[in-house]
Amino acid sequence: MSEKAFMVNNQMDKETPDSAYTEVMEKIACAATTSALAVPEPVLVAVSKTHDASAIEPFIQLGVRHFGENRVQEAEAKWPALKAAYPEVVLHGIGPLQSNKAAQAVALFDVIETIDREKIAKAVATEMEAQGKRPDCLIQVNIGEEPQKAGVVPTEVAAFYDFCQRELGLPIRGLMCIPPHDQPPAPYFALMRQYKDQLGVEVLSMGMSADYEEAIAFGATHVRVGTALFGERKA
Ligand SMILES: *Cc1c(COP(=O)(O)O)cnc(C)c1O
């Protein structure tokens, strides 16, 4: 990394949305073209959790179309007005879901990335039926098999996918993961790519501010980037 790039990274809060967006898009393009897999350029999902509408709007104006929120309640407070103003926006639910929030999640999100257990899959399927709305769904994989982390363990992904698709009729488009944060992510990204290819699904959502370029090298189709765009989150 050049000295200049290093300084830019350390002055994140002084960056404008414009310069942060340009930098992230350049890195995405570069990671896609230099990948040995010759992967197509992935979709940027801007993770706007904790940031309010006034921080989000400049990114919509710059051309960002996909946004991610991890809390249903917070998303419900911010997004209905923004979606009314910008109907082209695609909103991703990227946080752990509880079954008592399934109705709101189905109503609000265009993509639910965190189908992570049978109970949630069933609750979401029931709500889709009731509302006549079918957001795209991803299965969250607990790729590091961490006890504290949500997601389906790797050995159960294929069976869970079949259950969701065949028994519940959920529109499962692919897989999502958050690898262990204290280890190099590359081996986990490589495994995710294998599972995606084995299932023959389209979408692979992986990579955050610290590692999205690496995720792209392993075939991420969607990267979820918060801090590198918006700066540090308020606690
Ligand atoms: C917060 C969050 C992100 C973005 O993290 P950054 O490190 O700020 O880019 C991505 N994915 C999920 C599931 C998140 O909760």
mmCIF file of C-alpha atoms and ligand atoms in Angstrom:
data_model
loop_
_atom_site.group_PDB
_atom_site.id
_atom_site.type_symbol
_atom_site.label_atom_id
_atom_site.label_comp_id
_atom_site.label_asym_id
_atom_site.label_seq_id
_atom_site.Cartn_x
_atom_site.Cartn_y
_atom_site.Cartn_z
ATOM 1 C CA MET A 1 0.000 0.000 0.000
ATOM 2 C CA SER A 2 1.384 3.399 -0.909
ATOM 3 C CA GLU A 3 1.976 5.994 1.749
ATOM 4 C CA LYS A 4 -0.744 8.140 0.294
ATOM 5 C CA ALA A 5 -3.312 5.344 0.348
ATOM 6 C CA PHE A 6 -2.328 4.663 3.944
ATOM 7 C CA MET A 7 -2.997 8.258 4.912
ATOM 8 C CA VAL A 8 -6.347 8.243 3.184
ATOM 9 C CA ASN A 9 -7.337 5.134 5.140
ATOM 10 C CA ASN A 10 -6.391 6.749 8.386
ATOM 11 C CA GLN A 11 -8.378 9.863 7.674
ATOM 12 C CA MET A 12 -11.537 8.024 6.839
ATOM 13 C CA ASP A 13 -13.776 10.462 8.692
ATOM 14 C CA LYS A 14 -12.410 13.346 6.613
ATOM 15 C CA GLU A 15 -13.252 11.582 3.380
ATOM 16 C CA THR A 16 -16.272 12.750 1.460
ATOM 17 C CA PRO A 17 -18.880 10.233 0.267
ATOM 18 C CA ASP A 18 -17.621 10.952 -3.226
ATOM 19 C CA SER A 19 -13.977 10.099 -2.530
ATOM 20 C CA ALA A 20 -14.827 7.070 -0.371
ATOM 21 C CA TYR A 21 -17.146 5.729 -3.049
ATOM 22 C CA THR A 22 -14.612 6.290 -5.822
ATOM 23 C CA GLU A 23 -11.906 4.529 -3.836
ATOM 24 C CA VAL A 24 -14.080 1.504 -3.041
ATOM 25 C CA MET A 25 -15.308 1.191 -6.630
ATOM 26 C CA GLU A 26 -11.747 1.358 -7.945
ATOM 27 C CA LYS A 27 -10.643 -1.373 -5.563
ATOM 28 C CA ILE A 28 -13.629 -3.517 -6.540
ATOM 29 C CA ALA A 29 -12.849 -3.155 -10.239
ATOM 30 C CA CYS A 30 -9.175 -3.860 -9.651
ATOM 31 C CA ALA A 31 -9.860 -6.955 -7.521
ATOM 32 C CA ALA A 32 -12.241 -8.332 -10.126
ATOM 33 C CA THR A 33 -9.905 -7.839 -13.074
ATOM 34 C CA THR A 34 -6.843 -9.234 -11.302
ATOM 35 C CA SER A 35 -8.579 -12.330 -9.912
ATOM 36 C CA ALA A 36 -7.257 -15.574 -11.357
ATOM 37 C CA LEU A 37 -10.875 -16.675 -11.640
ATOM 38 C CA ALA A 38 -11.627 -13.714 -13.936
ATOM 39 C CA VAL A 39 -14.736 -12.996 -11.880
ATOM 40 C CA PRO A 40 -17.355 -10.488 -12.973
ATOM 41 C CA GLU A 41 -17.448 -7.237 -11.026
ATOM 42 C CA PRO A 42 -19.546 -7.754 -7.892
ATOM 43 C CA VAL A 43 -22.391 -5.648 -6.588
ATOM 44 C CA LEU A 44 -21.553 -3.168 -3.847
ATOM 45 C CA VAL A 45 -23.952 -3.411 -0.897
ATOM 46 C CA ALA A 46 -23.416 -0.275 1.193
ATOM 47 C CA VAL A 47 -23.959 -1.170 4.842
ATOM 48 C CA SER A 48 -25.694 1.858 6.314
ATOM 49 C CA LYS A 49 -26.455 0.591 9.819
ATOM 50 C CA THR A 50 -26.231 3.338 12.486
ATOM 51 C CA HIS A 51 -26.089 6.042 9.790
ATOM 52 C CA ASP A 52 -29.092 8.242 9.200
ATOM 53 C CA ALA A 53 -30.835 9.252 6.003
ATOM 54 C CA SER A 54 -28.722 12.375 5.511
ATOM 55 C CA ALA A 55 -25.576 10.214 5.407
ATOM 56 C CA ILE A 56 -27.203 7.647 3.110
ATOM 57 C CA GLU A 57 -28.657 9.993 0.494
ATOM 58 C CA PRO A 58 -25.331 11.190 -0.960
ATOM 59 C CA PHE A 59 -24.459 7.575 -1.795
ATOM 60 C CA ILE A 60 -27.780 7.041 -3.551
ATOM 61 C CA GLN A 61 -27.061 10.173 -5.562
ATOM 62 C CA LEU A 62 -23.611 8.834 -6.450
ATOM 63 C CA GLY A 63 -25.260 5.746 -7.910
ATOM 64 C CA VAL A 64 -25.228 3.177 -5.104
ATOM 65 C CA ARG A 65 -28.372 1.045 -5.457
ATOM 66 C CA HIS A 66 -27.920 -1.703 -2.860
ATOM 67 C CA PHE A 67 -27.941 -1.007 0.862
ATOM 68 C CA GLY A 68 -27.690 -3.313 3.869
ATOM 69 C CA GLU A 69 -29.171 -2.967 7.341
ATOM 70 C CA ASN A 70 -28.739 -5.389 10.206
ATOM 71 C CA ARG A 71 -31.621 -4.352 12.471
ATOM 72 C CA VAL A 72 -35.240 -4.563 11.390
ATOM 73 C CA GLN A 73 -36.359 -1.845 13.756
ATOM 74 C CA GLU A 74 -33.692 0.623 12.700
ATOM 75 C CA ALA A 75 -34.333 -0.106 9.029
ATOM 76 C CA GLU A 76 -38.061 0.442 9.522
ATOM 77 C CA ALA A 77 -37.406 3.862 10.954
ATOM 78 C CA LYS A 78 -35.154 5.001 8.103
ATOM 79 C CA TRP A 79 -36.006 3.221 4.905
ATOM 80 C CA PRO A 80 -39.710 3.588 4.054
ATOM 81 C CA ALA A 81 -39.222 7.307 3.369
ATOM 82 C CA LEU A 82 -35.977 6.750 1.473
ATOM 83 C CA LYS A 83 -37.508 3.980 -0.616
ATOM 84 C CA ALA A 84 -40.456 6.189 -1.467
ATOM 85 C CA ALA A 85 -38.034 8.863 -2.677
ATOM 86 C CA TYR A 86 -35.713 6.390 -4.442
ATOM 87 C CA PRO A 87 -37.765 3.389 -5.567
ATOM 88 C CA GLU A 88 -34.774 1.923 -7.421
ATOM 89 C CA VAL A 89 -32.994 1.123 -4.152
ATOM 90 C CA VAL A 90 -32.626 -2.550 -3.208
ATOM 91 C CA LEU A 91 -32.566 -3.087 0.549
ATOM 92 C CA HIS A 92 -30.760 -6.102 2.023
ATOM 93 C CA GLY A 93 -31.407 -7.469 5.502
ATOM 94 C CA ILE A 94 -28.005 -8.646 6.707
ATOM 95 C CA GLY A 95 -28.526 -9.122 10.444
ATOM 96 C CA PRO A 96 -29.771 -11.998 12.571
ATOM 97 C CA LEU A 97 -33.545 -12.395 12.325
ATOM 98 C CA GLN A 98 -35.974 -13.401 15.010
ATOM 99 C CA SER A 99 -39.145 -15.152 13.966
ATOM 100 C CA ASN A 100 -41.290 -12.457 15.568
ATOM 101 C CA LYS A 101 -39.684 -9.961 13.145
ATOM 102 C CA ALA A 102 -40.261 -12.070 10.040
ATOM 103 C CA ALA A 103 -43.359 -10.113 8.998
ATOM 104 C CA GLN A 104 -41.544 -6.777 9.107
ATOM 105 C CA ALA A 105 -38.476 -8.226 7.400
ATOM 106 C CA VAL A 106 -40.511 -9.615 4.493
ATOM 107 C CA ALA A 107 -42.390 -6.331 4.156
ATOM 108 C CA LEU A 108 -39.277 -4.144 4.238
ATOM 109 C CA PHE A 109 -36.378 -6.011 2.646
ATOM 110 C CA ASP A 110 -35.880 -6.863 -1.022
ATOM 111 C CA VAL A 111 -33.219 -9.403 -0.107
ATOM 112 C CA ILE A 112 -32.986 -11.369 3.148
ATOM 113 C CA GLU A 113 -29.386 -12.557 3.442
ATOM 114 C CA THR A 114 -29.667 -14.307 6.774
ATOM 115 C CA ILE A 115 -31.831 -17.396 6.497
ATOM 116 C CA ASP A 116 -29.859 -19.266 9.133
ATOM 117 C CA ARG A 117 -32.096 -21.935 10.669
ATOM 118 C CA GLU A 118 -35.259 -23.905 10.137
ATOM 119 C CA LYS A 119 -37.417 -21.772 12.385
ATOM 120 C CA ILE A 120 -36.544 -18.588 10.491
ATOM 121 C CA ALA A 121 -36.947 -20.256 7.108
ATOM 122 C CA LYS A 122 -40.455 -21.362 8.084
ATOM 123 C CA ALA A 123 -41.435 -17.992 9.531
ATOM 124 C CA VAL A 124 -40.223 -16.170 6.418
ATOM 125 C CA ALA A 125 -42.002 -18.643 4.114
ATOM 126 C CA THR A 126 -45.263 -18.184 6.039
ATOM 127 C CA GLU A 127 -44.968 -14.399 5.776
ATOM 128 C CA MET A 128 -44.228 -14.518 2.058
ATOM 129 C CA GLU A 129 -47.405 -16.505 1.591
ATOM 130 C CA ALA A 130 -49.414 -14.093 3.745
ATOM 131 C CA GLN A 131 -48.047 -10.927 2.115
ATOM 132 C CA GLY A 132 -47.734 -12.164 -1.452
ATOM 133 C CA LYS A 133 -44.216 -10.711 -1.544
ATOM 134 C CA ARG A 134 -41.125 -12.769 -2.233
ATOM 135 C CA PRO A 135 -37.828 -11.115 -1.361
ATOM 136 C CA ASP A 136 -34.757 -13.009 -2.605
ATOM 137 C CA CYS A 137 -33.163 -15.078 0.141
ATOM 138 C CA LEU A 138 -29.642 -16.211 0.960
ATOM 139 C CA ILE A 139 -28.584 -18.916 3.372
ATOM 140 C CA GLN A 140 -26.142 -17.700 5.993
ATOM 141 C CA VAL A 141 -23.330 -20.216 6.412
ATOM 142 C CA ASN A 142 -21.414 -20.430 9.696
ATOM 143 C CA ILE A 143 -18.287 -21.048 7.688
ATOM 144 C CA GLY A 144 -15.899 -20.994 10.660
ATOM 145 C CA GLU A 145 -18.250 -23.269 12.671
ATOM 146 C CA GLU A 146 -18.088 -20.766 15.515
ATOM 147 C CA PRO A 147 -20.432 -21.655 18.389
ATOM 148 C CA GLN A 148 -21.464 -18.047 19.015
ATOM 149 C CA LYS A 149 -22.150 -17.247 15.378
ATOM 150 C CA ALA A 150 -25.381 -17.608 13.420
ATOM 151 C CA GLY A 151 -25.632 -19.721 10.303
ATOM 152 C CA VAL A 152 -25.914 -23.224 8.990
ATOM 153 C CA VAL A 153 -22.765 -25.329 9.430
ATOM 154 C CA PRO A 154 -21.074 -26.392 6.180
ATOM 155 C CA THR A 155 -22.055 -30.071 6.415
ATOM 156 C CA GLU A 156 -25.733 -29.123 6.577
ATOM 157 C CA VAL A 157 -25.853 -26.511 3.838
ATOM 158 C CA ALA A 158 -26.950 -28.827 1.006
ATOM 159 C CA ALA A 159 -29.754 -30.436 3.042
ATOM 160 C CA PHE A 160 -30.928 -27.051 4.356
ATOM 161 C CA TYR A 161 -30.943 -25.625 0.841
ATOM 162 C CA ASP A 162 -33.129 -28.525 -0.354
ATOM 163 C CA PHE A 163 -35.476 -28.078 2.573
ATOM 164 C CA CYS A 164 -35.856 -24.329 1.949
ATOM 165 C CA GLN A 165 -36.343 -24.697 -1.790
ATOM 166 C CA ARG A 166 -38.450 -27.830 -2.032
ATOM 167 C CA GLU A 167 -40.446 -27.959 1.160
ATOM 168 C CA LEU A 168 -40.897 -24.266 1.813
ATOM 169 C CA GLY A 169 -40.613 -22.871 -1.700
ATOM 170 C CA LEU A 170 -38.295 -20.102 -0.562
ATOM 171 C CA PRO A 171 -36.523 -18.212 -3.378
ATOM 172 C CA ILE A 172 -32.993 -19.092 -2.256
ATOM 173 C CA ARG A 173 -30.530 -17.345 -4.593
ATOM 174 C CA GLY A 174 -27.268 -18.097 -2.863
ATOM 175 C CA LEU A 175 -25.077 -18.033 0.210
ATOM 176 C CA MET A 176 -23.729 -15.460 2.636
ATOM 177 C CA CYS A 177 -21.050 -15.654 5.330
ATOM 178 C CA ILE A 178 -19.101 -13.714 7.932
ATOM 179 C CA PRO A 179 -15.783 -15.540 8.448
ATOM 180 C CA PRO A 180 -14.035 -15.634 11.853
ATOM 181 C CA HIS A 181 -12.624 -12.161 12.446
ATOM 182 C CA ASP A 182 -9.398 -13.305 14.100
ATOM 183 C CA GLN A 183 -8.135 -15.464 11.232
ATOM 184 C CA PRO A 184 -7.125 -14.906 7.609
ATOM 185 C CA PRO A 185 -10.370 -15.121 5.635
ATOM 186 C CA ALA A 186 -9.008 -16.581 2.377
ATOM 187 C CA PRO A 187 -9.525 -20.295 3.200
ATOM 188 C CA TYR A 188 -13.109 -19.551 4.267
ATOM 189 C CA PHE A 189 -13.827 -17.558 1.126
ATOM 190 C CA ALA A 190 -12.437 -20.445 -0.940
ATOM 191 C CA LEU A 191 -14.742 -22.933 0.814
ATOM 192 C CA MET A 192 -17.752 -20.678 0.293
ATOM 193 C CA ARG A 193 -16.984 -20.552 -3.400
ATOM 194 C CA GLN A 194 -16.960 -24.374 -3.478
ATOM 195 C CA TYR A 195 -20.335 -24.630 -1.759
ATOM 196 C CA LYS A 196 -21.805 -22.063 -4.099
ATOM 197 C CA ASP A 197 -20.594 -23.994 -7.136
ATOM 198 C CA GLN A 198 -21.795 -27.319 -5.703
ATOM 199 C CA LEU A 199 -25.302 -25.959 -5.171
ATOM 200 C CA GLY A 200 -25.285 -24.163 -8.508
ATOM 201 C CA VAL A 201 -26.634 -20.929 -7.016
ATOM 202 C CA GLU A 202 -25.898 -17.437 -8.367
ATOM 203 C CA VAL A 203 -25.126 -15.305 -5.356
ATOM 204 C CA LEU A 204 -22.181 -15.295 -2.972
ATOM 205 C CA SER A 205 -22.305 -12.468 -0.433
ATOM 206 C CA MET A 206 -18.987 -12.141 1.378
ATOM 207 C CA GLY A 207 -16.341 -9.540 2.145
ATOM 208 C CA MET A 208 -16.570 -6.449 4.370
ATOM 209 C CA SER A 209 -14.438 -3.290 4.609
ATOM 210 C CA ALA A 210 -11.338 -5.148 5.785
ATOM 211 C CA ASP A 211 -11.409 -7.966 3.258
ATOM 212 C CA TYR A 212 -13.715 -7.279 0.339
ATOM 213 C CA GLU A 213 -10.923 -7.299 -2.233
ATOM 214 C CA GLU A 214 -9.886 -10.755 -1.112
ATOM 215 C CA ALA A 215 -13.490 -11.938 -1.154
ATOM 216 C CA ILE A 216 -13.798 -10.744 -4.749
ATOM 217 C CA ALA A 217 -10.702 -12.704 -5.713
ATOM 218 C CA PHE A 218 -12.552 -15.808 -4.501
ATOM 219 C CA GLY A 219 -15.695 -15.029 -6.436
ATOM 220 C CA ALA A 220 -17.911 -12.852 -4.226
ATOM 221 C CA THR A 221 -20.873 -11.587 -6.245
ATOM 222 C CA HIS A 222 -21.904 -9.130 -3.516
ATOM 223 C CA VAL A 223 -19.630 -7.344 -1.046
ATOM 224 C CA ARG A 224 -21.050 -5.710 2.092
ATOM 225 C CA VAL A 225 -19.071 -2.573 2.838
ATOM 226 C CA GLY A 226 -19.860 -0.182 5.697
ATOM 227 C CA THR A 227 -16.935 1.594 7.335
ATOM 228 C CA ALA A 228 -14.918 2.123 4.143
ATOM 229 C CA LEU A 229 -17.847 4.151 2.738
ATOM 230 C CA PHE A 230 -19.470 5.826 5.718
ATOM 231 C CA GLY A 231 -16.531 6.082 8.097
ATOM 232 C CA GLU A 232 -16.590 4.755 11.634
ATOM 233 C CA ARG A 233 -19.966 3.865 13.072
ATOM 234 C CA LYS A 234 -21.248 5.774 16.036
ATOM 235 C CA ALA A 235 -21.262 3.349 18.963
HETATM 236 C C1 LIG B 1 -21.705 -4.277 9.737
HETATM 237 C C2 LIG B 1 -21.704 -5.380 8.747
HETATM 238 C C3 LIG B 1 -20.954 -5.292 7.558
HETATM 239 C C4 LIG B 1 -20.057 -4.106 7.212
HETATM 240 O O1 LIG B 1 -18.935 -4.087 8.022
HETATM 241 P P1 LIG B 1 -17.732 -3.028 7.740
HETATM 242 O O2 LIG B 1 -16.580 -3.672 8.375
HETATM 243 O O3 LIG B 1 -18.133 -1.749 8.370
HETATM 244 O O4 LIG B 1 -17.584 -2.910 6.276
HETATM 245 C C5 LIG B 1 -21.038 -6.345 6.664
HETATM 246 N N1 LIG B 1 -21.807 -7.428 6.908
HETATM 247 C C6 LIG B 1 -22.538 -7.555 8.029
HETATM 248 C C7 LIG B 1 -23.357 -8.780 8.233
HETATM 249 C C8 LIG B 1 -22.510 -6.542 8.983
HETATM 250 O O5 LIG B 1 -23.237 -6.679 10.109
#
